[in-house]
Amino acid sequence: MIVPPSFGEHLLWTGGLWVALASLWAAICMWVDRDARKVFGQALPWNLIFAAIGVLLFVATWQAGLGPLVLFALLVPAFTLGYVALRDTKAKPTDKILSATFARRSGRKLAVRLGLERQFDRAFPAGASGGLTRTGPAPRIVLLKKDGTTVDGKGGGLDRETSQAVKTVQEMFLKAVDLRATDIHCEPKNNEEYVVRCRIDGILQNIVAFPADEGKAVISAMKVLGDMDIAEKRRPQDGTFTVLMEDRRFDVRAASAPTSFGEKMALRLLDADGGIVKGGLGAIGMKDSVVANLREIIQQPHGMLIVCGPTGSGKTTTLYSALSEIDVNSKNIITIEDPIEYRLEGISQTAVNVAAELTFAKILRSTLRQDPDVILIGEIRDKETAEIAMQAAMTGHFVFTTLHANDAPTTITRLLDIGVEATLIQSAVSAVLAQRLVRVLCPKCKQAVQLSDEIKQKWGIAAGKDVTVYQEKGCPSCNGTGFRGRTGLHELMIFDNSIRELLIGRPSMQTIRQASRKGGMKTLLEAGVGKVLAGITSVSEMQRVAK
Ligand SMILES: [Zn+2]
């Protein structure tokens, strides 16, 4: 038997439903007010419509009870949906509600709240843009200002928007480190969108996009970190801060610059613990024969090793790897750098500061008074530095340095061009090491192919011979690029007697090249061919780097 609900029960139900609908209506009104201001620039017409619905709801239920309530339970969502559809036609692409991105974002937020983050990411992997989401538990990340204070997005005088942006910056660093990025660029693409790009294995890749408001807040958060003037948006500024992530430490150099759509920020990540250089010369992709020759050279009590290559060819890493093979306990090692890229224990490091008139040459002069055994000079850019360095190399010091030149023979002509005496080069320099970095094929997706006849002919391989090499494809593990990590190509030119004799007659590059090849030097190109035939890199990548 069904007992009809009592009048009291009826009132309770109607009242409850009424309160629920009224609260939902109030929440929707407040959201519409905020959203319409943002999307349409004004909220008044929308506020009137939604207020009218509410008043109608109130009056109708007062007069007619439960009946109209059901009607309104349908009306409120219907009007809301109508509003959403309309505002989406006006909203920025990244801000649309009826979109897959929004659905994923909201779903993920809910999943995070329910602790189902990992399951969600597995079921709905991020699209091509990747986003900042990551799988697995996030490592702890600490952002430190230059003076050592922590910026963690909780209070500290930051407004709500900035502290949210600090969290985004943390996510950004997690993702960047995960992808082995060396640089992060956050820049406005147009009036509506900011894009974040990371330099991975030497190539810039799009990582994520933000709506302009969020992008601007992220830039402000980074300026707080770098101790820059937040209000100053029209002049370039720079600053430094530190990122600590589990047992790793990154020094970050930040530089802001104005663009026509707003400020952009470039961040350089310096692996402050020098993770890569601790492995020594054996860990940077150098051939065993080159490693052996180089070790013999750098153990000499005096002389000079010049590492050359274009910007971003890993010169500094190689220099430090060589330096790390020298016993810090028995030798006094001093470095002069611009800037200090790796911190090494037991070594005294000084940074060049042109503003304070502390140039390479000036610091080098005072360094020589500190009785060094080994001196590392970040880069030789002028005659003065070159000459002091070479004098030092002839008088009981071993000097490591770099020079911006394409290959080993060009380095000699470069030095002669800036006005260094041939006799000085002849007696001071022990060897020149030229270097390039090629990307290593992703082991998970590289594809075997036959070497083309054209390349075989070029490389002097018999036409009939089957030669299997590998080419890049792209998979999730390599972020679709087909490559993971980089390795070095090296060309070591040892200054033997034949090279030294040549120098006197101001030789052409061609003559130097021929003489050093006769002396057994393997060229960058030959090193590249070796890496292709060993399946480490692809023909196209090697040709991109070593032409
Ligand atoms: Zn892959």
Coordinates of C-alpha atoms and ligand atoms in Angstrom, one line a residue:
M1 CA 0.0 0.0 0.0
I2 CA 1.4 3.4 -0.9
V3 CA 0.9 6.0 1.7
P4 CA 0.4 9.5 0.1
P5 CA 2.9 12.0 1.4
S6 CA 1.7 14.1 4.2
F7 CA 1.4 17.9 3.6
G8 CA 4.5 18.4 5.8
E9 CA 6.6 16.0 3.7
H10 CA 5.3 17.7 0.5
L11 CA 6.4 21.1 1.8
L12 CA 9.8 19.8 2.8
W13 CA 10.4 18.4 -0.7
T14 CA 9.2 21.5 -2.5
G15 CA 11.2 23.7 -0.2
G16 CA 14.3 21.6 -0.6
L17 CA 14.1 21.6 -4.3
W18 CA 13.4 25.3 -4.3
V19 CA 16.4 26.1 -2.2
A20 CA 18.6 23.9 -4.4
L21 CA 17.4 25.5 -7.6
A22 CA 17.7 29.0 -6.1
S23 CA 21.4 28.3 -5.0
L24 CA 22.2 26.9 -8.4
W25 CA 20.6 30.0 -10.0
A26 CA 22.6 32.4 -7.8
A27 CA 25.9 30.6 -8.6
I28 CA 25.1 30.7 -12.3
C29 CA 24.3 34.4 -12.1
M30 CA 27.6 35.2 -10.4
W31 CA 29.6 33.2 -13.0
V32 CA 27.7 34.8 -15.9
D33 CA 28.5 38.2 -14.5
R34 CA 32.2 37.5 -14.3
D35 CA 32.4 35.6 -17.6
A36 CA 30.4 38.1 -19.6
R37 CA 32.6 40.9 -18.5
K38 CA 35.7 39.0 -19.7
V39 CA 34.2 37.7 -23.0
F40 CA 31.8 40.5 -24.0
G41 CA 33.3 43.4 -22.2
Q42 CA 30.0 44.1 -20.4
A43 CA 27.6 42.0 -18.3
L44 CA 24.4 44.1 -18.0
P45 CA 22.1 42.4 -20.6
W46 CA 23.1 39.0 -19.4
N47 CA 22.6 39.9 -15.7
L48 CA 19.1 41.2 -16.6
I49 CA 18.1 38.0 -18.4
F50 CA 19.4 35.7 -15.6
A51 CA 17.9 37.9 -12.9
A52 CA 14.5 37.8 -14.6
I53 CA 14.6 34.0 -14.7
G54 CA 15.2 34.0 -11.0
V55 CA 12.5 36.4 -10.2
L56 CA 10.1 34.4 -12.3
L57 CA 11.1 31.2 -10.5
F58 CA 10.4 32.8 -7.2
V59 CA 7.0 34.3 -8.1
A60 CA 5.7 31.2 -10.0
T61 CA 6.5 28.7 -7.2
W62 CA 5.0 31.1 -4.7
Q63 CA 1.8 31.1 -6.7
A64 CA 1.5 27.6 -8.2
G65 CA 3.7 25.3 -6.1
L66 CA 5.7 22.3 -7.5
G67 CA 4.5 22.4 -11.2
P68 CA 6.5 25.4 -12.4
L69 CA 9.5 24.3 -10.4
V70 CA 10.0 21.4 -12.8
L71 CA 9.7 23.7 -15.7
F72 CA 12.4 25.9 -14.2
A73 CA 14.6 23.0 -13.4
L74 CA 14.8 22.7 -17.2
L75 CA 14.8 26.4 -18.0
V76 CA 17.8 27.4 -15.9
P77 CA 20.2 24.8 -17.6
A78 CA 18.7 25.6 -21.0
F79 CA 19.4 29.3 -20.7
T80 CA 22.9 28.6 -19.3
L81 CA 23.7 26.3 -22.2
G82 CA 22.4 29.0 -24.6
Y83 CA 24.7 31.6 -23.0
V84 CA 27.7 29.2 -23.1
A85 CA 27.1 28.5 -26.8
L86 CA 26.9 32.2 -27.5
R87 CA 29.9 33.2 -25.5
D88 CA 32.0 30.5 -27.1
T89 CA 31.6 32.2 -30.5
K90 CA 33.3 35.2 -29.0
A91 CA 35.7 33.6 -26.6
K92 CA 39.4 33.1 -27.3
P93 CA 40.3 29.7 -28.7
T94 CA 42.0 28.6 -25.5
D95 CA 39.0 29.8 -23.5
K96 CA 36.1 28.0 -25.1
I97 CA 33.9 25.9 -22.9
L98 CA 32.3 23.5 -25.4
S99 CA 35.7 22.1 -26.4
A100 CA 37.7 19.0 -25.9
T101 CA 40.5 20.9 -24.1
F102 CA 38.0 22.3 -21.6
A103 CA 36.5 18.9 -21.0
R104 CA 39.9 17.4 -20.5
R105 CA 41.0 20.2 -18.2
S106 CA 37.9 20.0 -16.0
G107 CA 37.9 16.2 -16.0
R108 CA 41.5 16.2 -14.9
K109 CA 40.8 18.8 -12.1
L110 CA 38.1 16.5 -10.8
A111 CA 40.4 13.4 -11.1
V112 CA 43.1 15.2 -9.2
R113 CA 40.6 16.0 -6.4
L114 CA 39.6 12.3 -6.3
G115 CA 43.2 11.1 -6.4
L116 CA 42.6 9.4 -9.8
E117 CA 45.2 11.6 -11.6
R118 CA 47.3 8.8 -13.0
Q119 CA 44.3 6.7 -14.2
F120 CA 42.9 9.8 -15.9
D121 CA 46.2 10.6 -17.7
R122 CA 46.3 7.0 -18.9
A123 CA 42.8 7.0 -20.1
F124 CA 42.9 10.5 -21.7
P125 CA 46.5 11.2 -22.7
A126 CA 47.3 14.9 -23.5
G127 CA 47.1 15.9 -27.1
A128 CA 49.9 17.0 -29.4
S129 CA 50.4 20.2 -27.5
G130 CA 51.1 18.0 -24.5
G131 CA 50.3 20.6 -21.9
L132 CA 52.1 20.7 -18.6
T133 CA 50.4 17.6 -17.3
R134 CA 52.7 14.8 -16.4
T135 CA 52.2 11.2 -15.3
G136 CA 53.4 9.9 -12.0
P137 CA 53.9 11.7 -8.8
A138 CA 55.5 15.1 -9.2
P139 CA 59.0 15.6 -7.6
R140 CA 59.3 18.4 -5.1
I141 CA 60.4 21.6 -6.7
V142 CA 61.7 24.7 -4.9
L143 CA 62.2 28.1 -6.5
L144 CA 64.8 30.3 -4.9
K145 CA 65.5 34.0 -5.4
K146 CA 69.1 35.2 -5.6
D147 CA 69.0 36.2 -1.9
G148 CA 67.9 32.7 -1.0
T149 CA 64.3 33.3 -0.2
T150 CA 61.8 30.7 -1.4
V151 CA 58.9 31.6 -3.7
D152 CA 56.4 28.9 -3.4
G153 CA 53.1 30.5 -4.4
K154 CA 51.8 30.4 -0.8
G155 CA 51.3 33.9 0.6
G156 CA 54.5 36.0 0.8
G157 CA 52.7 39.1 -0.3
L158 CA 51.7 37.6 -3.7
D159 CA 48.2 38.1 -5.0
R160 CA 46.1 35.1 -5.9
E161 CA 46.8 35.4 -9.6
T162 CA 50.6 35.5 -9.1
S163 CA 50.7 32.6 -6.7
Q164 CA 48.7 30.5 -9.1
A165 CA 51.2 31.6 -11.8
V166 CA 54.1 30.5 -9.5
K167 CA 52.6 27.0 -9.5
T168 CA 52.4 27.1 -13.3
V169 CA 56.1 28.1 -13.4
Q170 CA 56.9 25.1 -11.2
E171 CA 55.0 22.8 -13.5
M172 CA 56.8 24.4 -16.4
F173 CA 60.2 23.6 -14.9
L174 CA 59.2 20.0 -14.1
K175 CA 58.2 19.5 -17.7
A176 CA 61.3 21.3 -19.1
V177 CA 63.7 19.2 -17.0
D178 CA 61.8 16.0 -17.9
L179 CA 62.3 16.8 -21.5
R180 CA 66.0 17.7 -21.0
A181 CA 65.5 21.3 -22.1
T182 CA 68.3 23.8 -21.9
D183 CA 66.2 26.9 -22.6
I184 CA 62.6 27.9 -22.0
H185 CA 61.0 30.7 -24.0
C186 CA 57.6 32.1 -22.9
E187 CA 56.3 34.6 -25.4
P188 CA 53.1 36.1 -26.7
K189 CA 52.1 34.7 -30.1
N190 CA 49.3 37.3 -30.6
N191 CA 47.0 39.4 -28.4
E192 CA 45.2 36.3 -27.2
E193 CA 47.8 33.6 -26.6
Y194 CA 51.2 33.0 -25.0
V195 CA 53.3 30.0 -26.1
V196 CA 56.0 28.2 -24.2
R197 CA 58.8 26.6 -26.2
C198 CA 61.7 24.6 -25.0
R199 CA 65.1 24.0 -26.6
I200 CA 65.6 20.2 -26.5
D201 CA 68.6 18.6 -28.0
G202 CA 69.3 22.0 -29.6
I203 CA 66.0 22.4 -31.3
L204 CA 63.0 24.6 -30.2
Q205 CA 59.7 22.7 -29.6
N206 CA 56.3 24.0 -28.7
I207 CA 55.3 22.7 -25.2
V208 CA 52.2 24.5 -24.1
A209 CA 50.0 27.6 -24.8
F210 CA 48.2 29.9 -22.3
P211 CA 45.5 32.5 -22.6
A212 CA 47.2 35.9 -22.6
D213 CA 46.1 36.8 -19.0
E214 CA 47.7 33.6 -17.7
G215 CA 50.8 34.1 -19.8
K216 CA 51.2 37.6 -18.5
A217 CA 50.8 36.4 -14.9
V218 CA 53.5 33.7 -15.6
I219 CA 55.9 36.4 -16.9
S220 CA 55.2 38.5 -13.7
A221 CA 55.9 35.5 -11.5
M222 CA 59.2 34.9 -13.2
K223 CA 60.1 38.6 -12.8
V224 CA 59.4 38.3 -9.1
L225 CA 61.8 35.3 -9.0
G226 CA 64.5 37.1 -10.9
D227 CA 64.2 40.3 -8.8
M228 CA 63.2 42.3 -11.8
D229 CA 61.0 45.4 -11.8
I230 CA 57.5 44.1 -12.5
A231 CA 56.1 47.5 -13.4
E232 CA 58.8 48.1 -16.1
K233 CA 57.5 46.4 -19.2
R234 CA 59.1 48.4 -22.0
R235 CA 62.8 47.8 -21.3
P236 CA 64.7 44.5 -21.4
Q237 CA 65.7 43.3 -18.0
D238 CA 67.7 40.3 -16.7
G239 CA 68.0 38.4 -13.5
T240 CA 68.9 35.1 -12.0
F241 CA 67.3 32.5 -9.8
T242 CA 67.7 28.9 -8.8
V243 CA 65.5 25.8 -9.2
L244 CA 66.0 22.9 -6.8
M245 CA 64.5 19.6 -7.9
E246 CA 65.0 16.6 -5.8
D247 CA 68.8 16.2 -5.8
R248 CA 69.4 18.5 -8.8
R249 CA 70.1 22.2 -8.9
F250 CA 69.7 24.5 -11.8
D251 CA 70.9 28.1 -12.0
V252 CA 68.5 30.0 -14.2
R253 CA 69.4 33.1 -16.2
A254 CA 66.3 35.0 -17.1
A255 CA 66.0 37.8 -19.7
S256 CA 62.8 39.7 -20.4
A257 CA 62.2 41.8 -23.6
P258 CA 59.3 43.7 -25.0
T259 CA 57.5 42.6 -28.1
S260 CA 54.6 44.1 -30.0
F261 CA 52.1 41.8 -28.2
G262 CA 53.7 42.2 -24.7
E263 CA 56.6 41.0 -22.8
K264 CA 58.5 37.8 -23.5
M265 CA 60.9 35.9 -21.3
A266 CA 63.9 33.7 -22.1
L267 CA 65.3 31.4 -19.5
R268 CA 68.6 29.5 -19.7
L269 CA 68.9 26.5 -17.5
L270 CA 72.4 25.8 -16.3
D271 CA 72.9 22.4 -14.7
A272 CA 74.7 23.8 -11.7
D273 CA 76.0 20.5 -10.4
G274 CA 77.6 19.7 -13.8
G275 CA 75.9 16.3 -14.0
I276 CA 77.2 15.7 -17.5
V277 CA 80.8 16.7 -17.1
K278 CA 81.5 14.4 -14.1
G279 CA 81.7 11.5 -16.6
G280 CA 84.9 12.9 -18.0
L281 CA 86.1 12.6 -21.6
G282 CA 84.7 9.1 -22.0
A283 CA 81.1 10.2 -21.6
I284 CA 80.7 12.7 -24.4
G285 CA 80.7 10.4 -27.4
M286 CA 84.4 10.8 -28.3
K287 CA 86.1 8.0 -30.1
D288 CA 88.5 6.0 -27.9
S289 CA 91.5 7.0 -30.0
V290 CA 90.7 10.7 -29.6
V291 CA 90.2 10.3 -25.8
A292 CA 93.6 8.6 -25.5
N293 CA 95.3 11.3 -27.5
L294 CA 93.6 14.1 -25.6
R295 CA 94.4 12.6 -22.2
E296 CA 98.1 12.5 -23.1
I297 CA 97.9 16.2 -24.2
I298 CA 96.1 17.6 -21.1
Q299 CA 98.4 15.8 -18.7
Q300 CA 101.4 17.9 -20.0
P301 CA 102.7 20.5 -17.5
H302 CA 102.3 23.2 -20.1
G303 CA 100.6 23.9 -23.4
M304 CA 97.2 24.9 -24.7
L305 CA 94.0 23.1 -25.8
I306 CA 91.6 25.1 -27.9
V307 CA 88.1 23.6 -28.4
C308 CA 86.3 25.2 -31.3
G309 CA 82.8 25.0 -32.9
P310 CA 79.8 27.1 -33.5
T311 CA 77.5 28.4 -30.6
G312 CA 75.7 25.5 -28.9
S313 CA 78.1 22.8 -30.1
G314 CA 79.0 21.7 -26.6
K315 CA 82.4 23.4 -26.3
T316 CA 82.1 24.2 -22.7
T317 CA 80.9 20.8 -21.7
T318 CA 83.9 19.2 -23.4
L319 CA 86.3 21.7 -21.8
Y320 CA 84.9 20.8 -18.3
S321 CA 84.9 17.1 -19.1
A322 CA 88.6 17.5 -19.9
L323 CA 89.2 19.6 -16.8
S324 CA 87.4 17.0 -14.6
E325 CA 90.1 14.5 -15.5
I326 CA 92.8 16.6 -13.9
D327 CA 93.6 16.0 -10.2
V328 CA 92.3 18.9 -8.3
N329 CA 94.3 18.0 -5.2
S330 CA 97.8 18.2 -6.7
K331 CA 97.1 21.1 -9.1
N332 CA 95.9 24.7 -8.6
I333 CA 93.1 25.1 -11.2
I334 CA 91.6 28.5 -11.9
T335 CA 88.8 29.3 -14.4
I336 CA 87.7 32.6 -15.9
E337 CA 84.2 32.4 -17.4
D338 CA 81.3 34.3 -18.9
P339 CA 79.1 33.1 -17.2
I340 CA 80.1 30.3 -14.8
E341 CA 78.2 27.4 -16.3
Y342 CA 79.1 24.5 -14.1
R343 CA 80.3 24.6 -10.5
L344 CA 83.2 22.3 -9.9
E345 CA 84.5 21.3 -6.5
G346 CA 88.1 22.2 -5.6
I347 CA 88.4 24.7 -8.5
S348 CA 88.5 28.5 -8.1
Q349 CA 86.0 30.1 -10.6
T350 CA 85.7 33.8 -11.5
A351 CA 83.1 35.3 -13.7
V352 CA 83.8 38.0 -16.3
N353 CA 81.9 41.2 -15.6
V354 CA 82.3 43.7 -18.4
A355 CA 80.2 46.3 -16.7
A356 CA 82.7 46.3 -13.8
E357 CA 85.5 46.3 -16.4
L358 CA 86.5 42.8 -15.4
T359 CA 87.4 41.4 -18.8
F360 CA 89.0 38.1 -19.7
A361 CA 92.3 39.8 -20.2
K362 CA 92.2 41.8 -17.0
I363 CA 91.2 38.8 -14.8
L364 CA 93.7 36.6 -16.6
R365 CA 96.6 39.0 -15.7
S366 CA 95.7 38.9 -12.0
T367 CA 95.1 35.1 -12.1
L368 CA 98.6 34.5 -13.2
R369 CA 99.8 36.0 -10.0
Q370 CA 98.0 33.3 -8.0
D371 CA 100.4 30.6 -9.2
P372 CA 97.9 28.4 -11.2
D373 CA 98.9 25.1 -12.8
V374 CA 95.8 25.0 -15.0
I375 CA 93.8 27.9 -16.3
L376 CA 90.5 27.6 -18.1
I377 CA 89.5 30.7 -20.1
G378 CA 85.9 30.6 -21.2
E379 CA 86.5 32.0 -24.7
I380 CA 89.2 33.8 -26.6
R381 CA 87.6 36.8 -28.4
D382 CA 90.5 39.2 -28.9
K383 CA 94.2 39.5 -29.5
E384 CA 95.0 40.7 -26.0
T385 CA 93.4 37.6 -24.3
A386 CA 94.9 35.3 -26.9
E387 CA 98.4 36.6 -26.3
I388 CA 98.3 36.6 -22.5
A389 CA 96.9 33.1 -22.7
M390 CA 99.6 31.9 -25.0
Q391 CA 102.4 33.5 -23.0
A392 CA 101.0 31.6 -20.0
A393 CA 100.9 28.3 -22.0
M394 CA 104.6 28.8 -22.7
T395 CA 105.6 29.5 -19.2
G396 CA 104.6 26.5 -17.2
H397 CA 100.8 26.6 -17.3
F398 CA 98.3 24.4 -19.1
V399 CA 95.5 26.5 -20.7
F400 CA 92.1 25.3 -21.8
T401 CA 90.0 27.6 -23.9
T402 CA 87.4 27.8 -26.7
L403 CA 87.3 29.7 -29.9
H404 CA 84.4 30.4 -32.2
A405 CA 85.5 28.7 -35.4
N406 CA 84.1 26.0 -37.7
D407 CA 86.9 23.4 -37.7
A408 CA 90.4 22.8 -36.5
P409 CA 92.3 24.3 -39.5
T410 CA 90.1 27.4 -39.4
T411 CA 91.0 28.1 -35.8
I412 CA 94.6 28.7 -36.8
T413 CA 93.6 31.1 -39.6
R414 CA 91.2 32.8 -37.1
L415 CA 94.1 33.4 -34.6
L416 CA 96.3 34.8 -37.4
D417 CA 93.5 37.0 -38.5
I418 CA 93.0 38.6 -35.1
G419 CA 96.7 39.5 -35.2
V420 CA 98.3 36.8 -33.1
E421 CA 101.9 36.1 -34.2
A422 CA 102.5 32.7 -35.9
T423 CA 105.5 32.0 -33.7
L424 CA 103.4 32.4 -30.6
I425 CA 100.8 30.0 -31.9
Q426 CA 103.5 27.6 -33.0
S427 CA 105.1 27.4 -29.5
A428 CA 102.0 27.7 -27.3
V429 CA 99.2 25.5 -28.8
S430 CA 99.3 21.8 -28.2
A431 CA 96.1 20.8 -30.0
V432 CA 92.8 22.1 -31.4
L433 CA 89.7 20.0 -30.9
A434 CA 86.7 20.9 -33.2
Q435 CA 83.3 19.7 -32.2
R436 CA 79.6 19.3 -33.2
L437 CA 76.7 17.8 -31.5
V438 CA 74.4 15.4 -33.4
R439 CA 71.1 14.2 -32.0
V440 CA 71.0 10.5 -31.1
L441 CA 68.2 8.4 -32.7
C442 CA 65.5 7.3 -30.3
P443 CA 66.2 3.6 -29.6
K444 CA 62.4 2.9 -29.3
C445 CA 61.4 4.0 -32.8
K446 CA 64.4 4.2 -35.1
Q447 CA 63.9 2.5 -38.5
A448 CA 66.4 0.4 -40.4
V449 CA 66.9 1.5 -44.0
Q450 CA 69.4 0.8 -46.8
L451 CA 72.0 3.5 -47.5
S452 CA 71.2 5.1 -50.8
D453 CA 73.6 4.7 -53.8
E454 CA 74.2 8.5 -53.9
I455 CA 75.4 8.6 -50.3
K456 CA 77.5 5.4 -50.8
Q457 CA 79.2 7.1 -53.7
K458 CA 79.8 10.2 -51.6
W459 CA 81.3 8.2 -48.7
G460 CA 83.4 5.9 -50.9
I461 CA 81.4 2.7 -50.2
A462 CA 81.2 0.1 -53.0
A463 CA 77.8 0.4 -54.8
G464 CA 76.9 -3.3 -54.6
K465 CA 77.4 -3.5 -50.8
D466 CA 74.3 -3.7 -48.6
V467 CA 74.7 -1.1 -45.8
T468 CA 72.0 -0.8 -43.2
V469 CA 71.6 2.6 -41.4
Y470 CA 68.8 4.0 -39.3
Q471 CA 66.5 6.9 -39.7
E472 CA 64.2 8.8 -37.3
K473 CA 60.5 8.2 -37.0
G474 CA 59.0 9.6 -33.8
C475 CA 57.1 8.1 -30.9
P476 CA 55.8 9.2 -27.5
S477 CA 59.1 8.4 -25.8
C478 CA 60.9 10.9 -27.9
N479 CA 58.1 13.5 -28.0
G480 CA 57.6 12.7 -31.7
T481 CA 61.0 14.0 -32.8
G482 CA 62.7 10.6 -33.4
F483 CA 65.7 11.6 -31.3
R484 CA 66.6 11.4 -27.7
G485 CA 69.8 13.0 -26.4
R486 CA 72.9 14.2 -28.2
T487 CA 76.5 13.0 -28.8
G488 CA 79.6 14.7 -30.0
L489 CA 81.5 14.6 -33.3
H490 CA 85.2 15.4 -32.8
E491 CA 88.2 16.4 -35.0
L492 CA 91.4 16.5 -33.1
M493 CA 94.3 18.3 -34.7
I494 CA 97.6 17.7 -32.8
F495 CA 100.3 20.3 -33.3
D496 CA 103.1 18.0 -34.4
N497 CA 106.3 19.2 -36.1
S498 CA 104.8 19.2 -39.6
I499 CA 102.0 21.6 -38.5
R500 CA 104.4 23.8 -36.5
E501 CA 106.7 24.2 -39.5
L502 CA 103.8 25.0 -41.7
L503 CA 102.7 27.9 -39.5
I504 CA 105.7 30.1 -40.3
G505 CA 104.7 30.6 -44.0
R506 CA 101.2 31.8 -43.2
P507 CA 99.6 28.7 -44.7
S508 CA 96.2 28.5 -46.3
M509 CA 93.4 26.5 -44.6
Q510 CA 93.7 23.9 -47.3
T511 CA 97.4 23.3 -46.6
I512 CA 96.8 23.0 -42.9
R513 CA 94.0 20.6 -43.5
Q514 CA 96.1 18.4 -45.8
A515 CA 99.0 18.3 -43.4
S516 CA 96.9 17.4 -40.4
R517 CA 95.1 14.7 -42.3
K518 CA 98.4 13.3 -43.3
G519 CA 99.2 13.2 -39.6
G520 CA 96.2 11.0 -39.0
M521 CA 93.5 13.5 -38.1
K522 CA 89.9 12.2 -38.6
T523 CA 87.6 15.0 -39.8
L524 CA 84.2 16.0 -38.3
L525 CA 82.6 14.5 -41.5
E526 CA 84.4 11.2 -40.9
A527 CA 83.3 11.2 -37.3
G528 CA 79.7 11.8 -38.5
V529 CA 79.9 8.9 -41.0
G530 CA 81.1 6.7 -38.2
K531 CA 78.1 7.6 -36.0
V532 CA 75.7 6.9 -38.9
L533 CA 77.2 3.6 -39.7
A534 CA 77.0 2.6 -36.1
G535 CA 73.3 3.4 -36.0
I536 CA 73.7 6.2 -33.5
T537 CA 72.4 9.0 -35.7
S538 CA 70.7 9.3 -39.1
V539 CA 72.1 10.5 -42.5
S540 CA 69.9 13.6 -42.5
E541 CA 70.9 14.6 -38.9
M542 CA 74.6 14.1 -39.6
Q543 CA 74.3 16.2 -42.8
R544 CA 72.4 18.9 -40.9
V545 CA 75.3 19.3 -38.4
A546 CA 78.5 18.4 -40.3
K547 CA 78.3 19.7 -43.9
Ligands
ZN1 ZN 61.0 7.6 -30.4

